[in-house]
């Protein structure tokens, strides 16, 4: 009897622990079924809500992105230059795969395969074939001869798949511009990546991107100009023992990039080289203090403000003291200089005075207007943000006036200079073909026409009398501005390590193209008399380039033209 | 005509049956056939079968399913209990046999071939388990001297152990959720709710830690960029592509790339071809079946009927909700079929069995509530 009481007591304890004491469980259960009804109603309402969201068009962009990456499997459109020369195309290549489960004699298979393809790693092949997977890649993109040889071996469980393989016939010539693809033929750099982001992936997913249906993509680049530019840059890099060299040819009126070279470059057929940090595209991915080239912008600001003209005098005879800093010129004139002299003699003090006369705020606003303070985005996925001083005081304005203390991507500076000479339009640069009409739709007027006329006069003057004389190739009425910026080494500006640039325009009376040449750390040579300034290396290089590319660009040579003050200035005044 | 004059089993069935519930279920089955026509040919073509292979089999499965559904709905609660006990026992044996003799497919053993028919025993076990457990919980309220709660826990642990051994985490989760819900309805104290929630959390967390593919799926859900989310991107793409009214039958593009378009991702295919409107109709059909059954369970006085009906409704409702939520990228990817819509023979028979029991239990037999009331009074008197 007591045993039964004990059991009852025990049961009661468990029950009250689990369910509580003295509860009417039927009532409780009913309430809780009610709770379940509410819970289910909520869950199904959420599902219905999500459905409605989808119907209204709430598609997450992230999902689309990843989907597109998966969808691009095979073929890509050809990429051609502005004259239709092929820069990138697809060829079919067989790839070798294995089906480990169907291989009968693994050792024999490995031995035969590594015998035929000596660059196969035996350990890796063994590891892959020993897995339990149904499918493993052994080697992607082999040659037809290799395929034949392996086919003859007749190994069971080994097969081929035809894949599209990207080929770049011009090799490293257009490397930075065109980028490259990975083993799955997905663009991972340059224009190739841009292609994937702009519709190619969608086409693939829909299954429409077959080989025949794809229109080639036309770039603005001219392969001949690109070749010539690269050739001269490589020679210059060698001659002046520079760390790197870069050059850019841009159409002043459309913003098209006709040539873009940054050596050392890499071969897109062997994309592994691209990982080397010295091979970056210095024109878009690097940012630099552009040096005296920036003076062009400073002068354009002063001229455009209406507060100054070419003859305005600035007290720039001696060094400029600001706090504990002293700004000097290499060859001070010792007398007040006119605005045009500041440009011709490339006076740092003069440029600083000009900028100061405009004021810090106006300087900032002007540079922002010319796109020098924001990241410039083109079709190239690789772009760098300019390094702008966080607190911009008078000292910053002084140094930025002559191109120090603000680092921009060279392409950005080119865009700014373009606006200074093309009549005052800021046109975003592009790698794709573009007509003048299309460019004018995108263009933004940032300067007055007469400012642009005066800038062209100043740049032409530089080639007639100033630092750009060595690039004055007869017949093309070249104008230009040199820049030698000392590089910061261990926190100080170095006299020995410089980044030289030369910006040329041609022809100056009605510019069609702008050329930028950059040399990174050129060394002094006997023939340069120990100088490393731009006029001794970047300018002659620019001259050689102009000599070769001007005919290709279709610039008609004209001889016996009057000097710039008559041809440009007088015409400018007449027209108004 | 079925006459009210003469009480035959058929007329009694007809007049007590919840005809709206039956209509909703039959609509779902028809929708399943139509959607199978849209969703399965690409899959069949991809694995080199006749394009209509899955569709034909789907239709073939519908026939026995209908028979099971109708036959089960004739049963009385007593019969349901007994049959469920037998089915549960048999399916446990079959699961053990599967673990021992079944072939390994994609890393798990879920199928066993008996007399030329592939059977997924864990599917059949689910509704039977729910009924058995409901009965035990009802008994625990009615007859305190029976160790019913412990028995139900034992049944749960047995089934869960077998399912984890397969392994089949989707079914395990479903079973645990339904058991938890039943325990909750059986009147467990609120403190245990937190206990169970904690245990569930800990279980999920340990699965995240120790089962690599679970961790991958959860990470992928949190950050889609971290891995291959191909299926889900295709699914979300389908919904966006379909819009309100769909691209039209046969016009789907995403379904060609959806590996499981005929099973786990039927809902997405439906959206692409027939539009979000059809999806909303499907959602409301599922919601109707679940909520209507739960309302019947709410109204009834018989504890066993209440538990069993709500348990079966929850099993059905949770499975549908998880499948749709996965399709809509609301929860991490989890292989679960959409009841009556997705392809799968065992699953369809099992669902027919479950819904048949639900129909039987929600039949409003005149006088049944009075019997239950007496029962309850008797139980109270006893306690």
PDB file of C-alpha atoms in Angstrom, chain A residues 51-196:
ATOM      1  CA  UNK A  51       5.776  37.521 -52.325  1.00  0.00           C
ATOM      2  CA  UNK A  52       4.143  40.890 -52.799  1.00  0.00           C
ATOM      3  CA  UNK A  53       7.533  42.551 -52.298  1.00  0.00           C
ATOM      4  CA  UNK A  54       8.965  40.454 -55.099  1.00  0.00           C
ATOM      5  CA  UNK A  55       6.039  41.244 -57.338  1.00  0.00           C
ATOM      6  CA  UNK A  56       6.388  44.957 -56.749  1.00  0.00           C
ATOM      7  CA  UNK A  57      10.013  44.647 -57.781  1.00  0.00           C
ATOM      8  CA  UNK A  58      12.074  44.409 -54.643  1.00  0.00           C
ATOM      9  CA  UNK A  59      14.950  42.486 -56.049  1.00  0.00           C
ATOM     10  CA  UNK A  60      18.140  42.493 -54.061  1.00  0.00           C
ATOM     11  CA  UNK A  61      21.010  43.683 -56.223  1.00  0.00           C
ATOM     12  CA  UNK A  62      23.433  41.399 -54.410  1.00  0.00           C
ATOM     13  CA  UNK A  63      21.594  38.336 -55.597  1.00  0.00           C
ATOM     14  CA  UNK A  64      21.764  39.501 -59.163  1.00  0.00           C
ATOM     15  CA  UNK A  65      25.482  40.105 -58.942  1.00  0.00           C
ATOM     16  CA  UNK A  66      26.381  36.657 -57.710  1.00  0.00           C
ATOM     17  CA  UNK A  67      23.997  35.065 -60.149  1.00  0.00           C
ATOM     18  CA  UNK A  68      25.644  36.818 -63.028  1.00  0.00           C
ATOM     19  CA  UNK A  69      29.073  35.639 -61.991  1.00  0.00           C
ATOM     20  CA  UNK A  70      27.897  32.090 -62.083  1.00  0.00           C
ATOM     21  CA  UNK A  71      26.122  32.495 -65.337  1.00  0.00           C
ATOM     22  CA  UNK A  72      29.088  33.559 -67.412  1.00  0.00           C
ATOM     23  CA  UNK A  73      30.566  30.308 -68.400  1.00  0.00           C
ATOM     24  CA  UNK A  74      31.809  30.474 -71.881  1.00  0.00           C
ATOM     25  CA  UNK A  75      31.817  32.832 -74.742  1.00  0.00           C
ATOM     26  CA  UNK A  76      32.617  36.522 -74.720  1.00  0.00           C
ATOM     27  CA  UNK A  77      32.364  39.126 -77.455  1.00  0.00           C
ATOM     28  CA  UNK A  78      35.453  40.184 -79.337  1.00  0.00           C
ATOM     29  CA  UNK A  79      37.043  43.455 -78.320  1.00  0.00           C
ATOM     30  CA  UNK A  80      38.340  45.577 -81.177  1.00  0.00           C
ATOM     31  CA  UNK A  81      40.170  48.880 -81.392  1.00  0.00           C
ATOM     32  CA  UNK A  82      38.752  51.945 -83.124  1.00  0.00           C
ATOM     33  CA  UNK A  83      39.878  50.659 -86.510  1.00  0.00           C
ATOM     34  CA  UNK A  84      38.504  47.163 -86.009  1.00  0.00           C
ATOM     35  CA  UNK A  85      41.793  45.484 -85.067  1.00  0.00           C
ATOM     36  CA  UNK A  86      41.141  42.573 -82.756  1.00  0.00           C
ATOM     37  CA  UNK A  87      42.373  43.088 -79.222  1.00  0.00           C
ATOM     38  CA  UNK A  88      40.689  40.106 -77.577  1.00  0.00           C
ATOM     39  CA  UNK A  89      38.898  37.098 -78.976  1.00  0.00           C
ATOM     40  CA  UNK A  90      37.730  33.620 -78.010  1.00  0.00           C
ATOM     41  CA  UNK A  91      39.197  30.402 -79.272  1.00  0.00           C
ATOM     42  CA  UNK A  92      37.939  26.961 -78.436  1.00  0.00           C
ATOM     43  CA  UNK A  93      40.280  24.871 -76.354  1.00  0.00           C
ATOM     44  CA  UNK A  94      39.824  21.393 -74.912  1.00  0.00           C
ATOM     45  CA  UNK A  95      40.107  20.888 -71.162  1.00  0.00           C
ATOM     46  CA  UNK A  96      41.040  17.622 -69.518  1.00  0.00           C
ATOM     47  CA  UNK A  97      38.895  16.156 -66.773  1.00  0.00           C
ATOM     48  CA  UNK A  98      38.663  12.897 -64.874  1.00  0.00           C
ATOM     49  CA  UNK A  99      35.830  10.865 -63.379  1.00  0.00           C
ATOM     50  CA  UNK A 100      37.538   9.209 -60.417  1.00  0.00           C
ATOM     51  CA  UNK A 101      34.752   6.654 -59.894  1.00  0.00           C
ATOM     52  CA  UNK A 102      35.111   5.310 -63.387  1.00  0.00           C
ATOM     53  CA  UNK A 103      38.868   5.010 -63.452  1.00  0.00           C
ATOM     54  CA  UNK A 104      39.896   1.406 -63.373  1.00  0.00           C
ATOM     55  CA  UNK A 105      43.609   1.533 -62.771  1.00  0.00           C
ATOM     56  CA  UNK A 106      44.480   4.784 -61.074  1.00  0.00           C
ATOM     57  CA  UNK A 107      48.228   4.291 -61.040  1.00  0.00           C
ATOM     58  CA  UNK A 108      48.361   3.507 -64.703  1.00  0.00           C
ATOM     59  CA  UNK A 109      46.189   6.530 -65.509  1.00  0.00           C
ATOM     60  CA  UNK A 110      48.426   8.847 -63.489  1.00  0.00           C
ATOM     61  CA  UNK A 111      51.566   7.464 -65.046  1.00  0.00           C
ATOM     62  CA  UNK A 112      50.261   7.830 -68.592  1.00  0.00           C
ATOM     63  CA  UNK A 113      48.898  11.314 -68.009  1.00  0.00           C
ATOM     64  CA  UNK A 114      52.000  12.742 -66.375  1.00  0.00           C
ATOM     65  CA  UNK A 115      54.044  11.099 -69.117  1.00  0.00           C
ATOM     66  CA  UNK A 116      52.089  12.914 -71.793  1.00  0.00           C
ATOM     67  CA  UNK A 117      51.684  16.213 -69.970  1.00  0.00           C
ATOM     68  CA  UNK A 118      54.988  16.678 -68.147  1.00  0.00           C
ATOM     69  CA  UNK A 119      53.816  19.877 -66.447  1.00  0.00           C
ATOM     70  CA  UNK A 120      51.102  18.003 -64.558  1.00  0.00           C
ATOM     71  CA  UNK A 121      51.989  17.650 -60.898  1.00  0.00           C
ATOM     72  CA  UNK A 122      51.857  13.965 -60.074  1.00  0.00           C
ATOM     73  CA  UNK A 123      50.912  14.443 -56.442  1.00  0.00           C
ATOM     74  CA  UNK A 124      48.075  16.748 -57.303  1.00  0.00           C
ATOM     75  CA  UNK A 125      46.712  14.478 -60.014  1.00  0.00           C
ATOM     76  CA  UNK A 126      46.854  11.547 -57.611  1.00  0.00           C
ATOM     77  CA  UNK A 127      45.028  13.509 -54.963  1.00  0.00           C
ATOM     78  CA  UNK A 128      42.331  14.605 -57.366  1.00  0.00           C
ATOM     79  CA  UNK A 129      41.801  11.190 -58.899  1.00  0.00           C
ATOM     80  CA  UNK A 130      41.700   9.569 -55.461  1.00  0.00           C
ATOM     81  CA  UNK A 131      38.758  11.718 -54.348  1.00  0.00           C
ATOM     82  CA  UNK A 132      35.282  10.266 -54.367  1.00  0.00           C
ATOM     83  CA  UNK A 133      33.910  12.974 -56.604  1.00  0.00           C
ATOM     84  CA  UNK A 134      32.207  12.322 -59.873  1.00  0.00           C
ATOM     85  CA  UNK A 135      34.130  14.998 -61.716  1.00  0.00           C
ATOM     86  CA  UNK A 136      37.525  16.643 -61.296  1.00  0.00           C
ATOM     87  CA  UNK A 137      39.421  19.016 -63.547  1.00  0.00           C
ATOM     88  CA  UNK A 138      42.884  17.780 -64.382  1.00  0.00           C
ATOM     89  CA  UNK A 139      44.129  20.500 -66.683  1.00  0.00           C
ATOM     90  CA  UNK A 140      42.260  23.390 -68.203  1.00  0.00           C
ATOM     91  CA  UNK A 141      42.877  24.516 -71.742  1.00  0.00           C
ATOM     92  CA  UNK A 142      45.301  22.097 -73.330  1.00  0.00           C
ATOM     93  CA  UNK A 143      46.440  22.166 -76.948  1.00  0.00           C
ATOM     94  CA  UNK A 144      44.825  20.052 -79.658  1.00  0.00           C
ATOM     95  CA  UNK A 145      48.079  18.033 -79.972  1.00  0.00           C
ATOM     96  CA  UNK A 146      47.982  17.195 -76.273  1.00  0.00           C
ATOM     97  CA  UNK A 147      44.336  16.241 -76.601  1.00  0.00           C
ATOM     98  CA  UNK A 148      45.166  13.889 -79.457  1.00  0.00           C
ATOM     99  CA  UNK A 149      47.984  12.296 -77.507  1.00  0.00           C
ATOM    100  CA  UNK A 150      45.846  11.671 -74.440  1.00  0.00           C
ATOM    101  CA  UNK A 151      42.942  10.477 -76.533  1.00  0.00           C
ATOM    102  CA  UNK A 152      45.202   7.817 -78.056  1.00  0.00           C
ATOM    103  CA  UNK A 153      46.122   6.529 -74.634  1.00  0.00           C
ATOM    104  CA  UNK A 154      42.517   5.423 -74.216  1.00  0.00           C
ATOM    105  CA  UNK A 155      42.342   5.752 -70.453  1.00  0.00           C
ATOM    106  CA  UNK A 156      38.821   5.034 -69.154  1.00  0.00           C
ATOM    107  CA  UNK A 157      37.363   7.773 -66.978  1.00  0.00           C
ATOM    108  CA  UNK A 158      39.341  10.555 -68.634  1.00  0.00           C
ATOM    109  CA  UNK A 159      37.600  12.981 -70.954  1.00  0.00           C
ATOM    110  CA  UNK A 160      37.652  16.379 -72.598  1.00  0.00           C
ATOM    111  CA  UNK A 161      35.343  19.344 -72.542  1.00  0.00           C
ATOM    112  CA  UNK A 162      35.547  22.120 -75.068  1.00  0.00           C
ATOM    113  CA  UNK A 163      35.870  25.456 -73.412  1.00  0.00           C
ATOM    114  CA  UNK A 164      36.266  28.973 -74.649  1.00  0.00           C
ATOM    115  CA  UNK A 165      39.664  30.392 -74.043  1.00  0.00           C
ATOM    116  CA  UNK A 166      40.382  34.083 -74.214  1.00  0.00           C
ATOM    117  CA  UNK A 167      43.265  35.153 -76.413  1.00  0.00           C
ATOM    118  CA  UNK A 168      44.857  38.587 -76.655  1.00  0.00           C
ATOM    119  CA  UNK A 169      46.730  38.767 -79.965  1.00  0.00           C
ATOM    120  CA  UNK A 170      48.422  42.053 -79.159  1.00  0.00           C
ATOM    121  CA  UNK A 171      49.764  40.704 -75.875  1.00  0.00           C
ATOM    122  CA  UNK A 172      50.983  43.231 -73.341  1.00  0.00           C
ATOM    123  CA  UNK A 173      50.403  46.231 -75.606  1.00  0.00           C
ATOM    124  CA  UNK A 174      46.866  46.871 -74.372  1.00  0.00           C
ATOM    125  CA  UNK A 175      47.155  44.993 -71.099  1.00  0.00           C
ATOM    126  CA  UNK A 176      46.085  47.615 -68.554  1.00  0.00           C
ATOM    127  CA  UNK A 177      43.360  48.848 -70.729  1.00  0.00           C
ATOM    128  CA  UNK A 178      41.732  45.598 -71.629  1.00  0.00           C
ATOM    129  CA  UNK A 179      42.350  43.690 -68.415  1.00  0.00           C
ATOM    130  CA  UNK A 180      42.032  39.922 -68.435  1.00  0.00           C
ATOM    131  CA  UNK A 181      39.778  36.968 -67.593  1.00  0.00           C
ATOM    132  CA  UNK A 182      40.115  34.058 -65.215  1.00  0.00           C
ATOM    133  CA  UNK A 183      40.130  30.394 -66.150  1.00  0.00           C
ATOM    134  CA  UNK A 184      36.330  30.357 -66.359  1.00  0.00           C
ATOM    135  CA  UNK A 185      36.419  33.195 -68.895  1.00  0.00           C
ATOM    136  CA  UNK A 186      34.997  35.691 -66.455  1.00  0.00           C
ATOM    137  CA  UNK A 187      36.418  39.184 -66.660  1.00  0.00           C
ATOM    138  CA  UNK A 188      38.405  40.057 -63.564  1.00  0.00           C
ATOM    139  CA  UNK A 189      40.154  43.280 -64.619  1.00  0.00           C
ATOM    140  CA  UNK A 190      39.954  46.156 -67.042  1.00  0.00           C
ATOM    141  CA  UNK A 191      37.378  46.372 -69.805  1.00  0.00           C
ATOM    142  CA  UNK A 192      36.805  42.613 -69.544  1.00  0.00           C
ATOM    143  CA  UNK A 193      35.405  43.047 -66.068  1.00  0.00           C
ATOM    144  CA  UNK A 194      33.365  46.030 -67.157  1.00  0.00           C
ATOM    145  CA  UNK A 195      31.819  43.862 -69.880  1.00  0.00           C
ATOM    146  CA  UNK A 196      30.628  41.330 -67.335  1.00  0.00           C
TER     147      UNK A 196
END
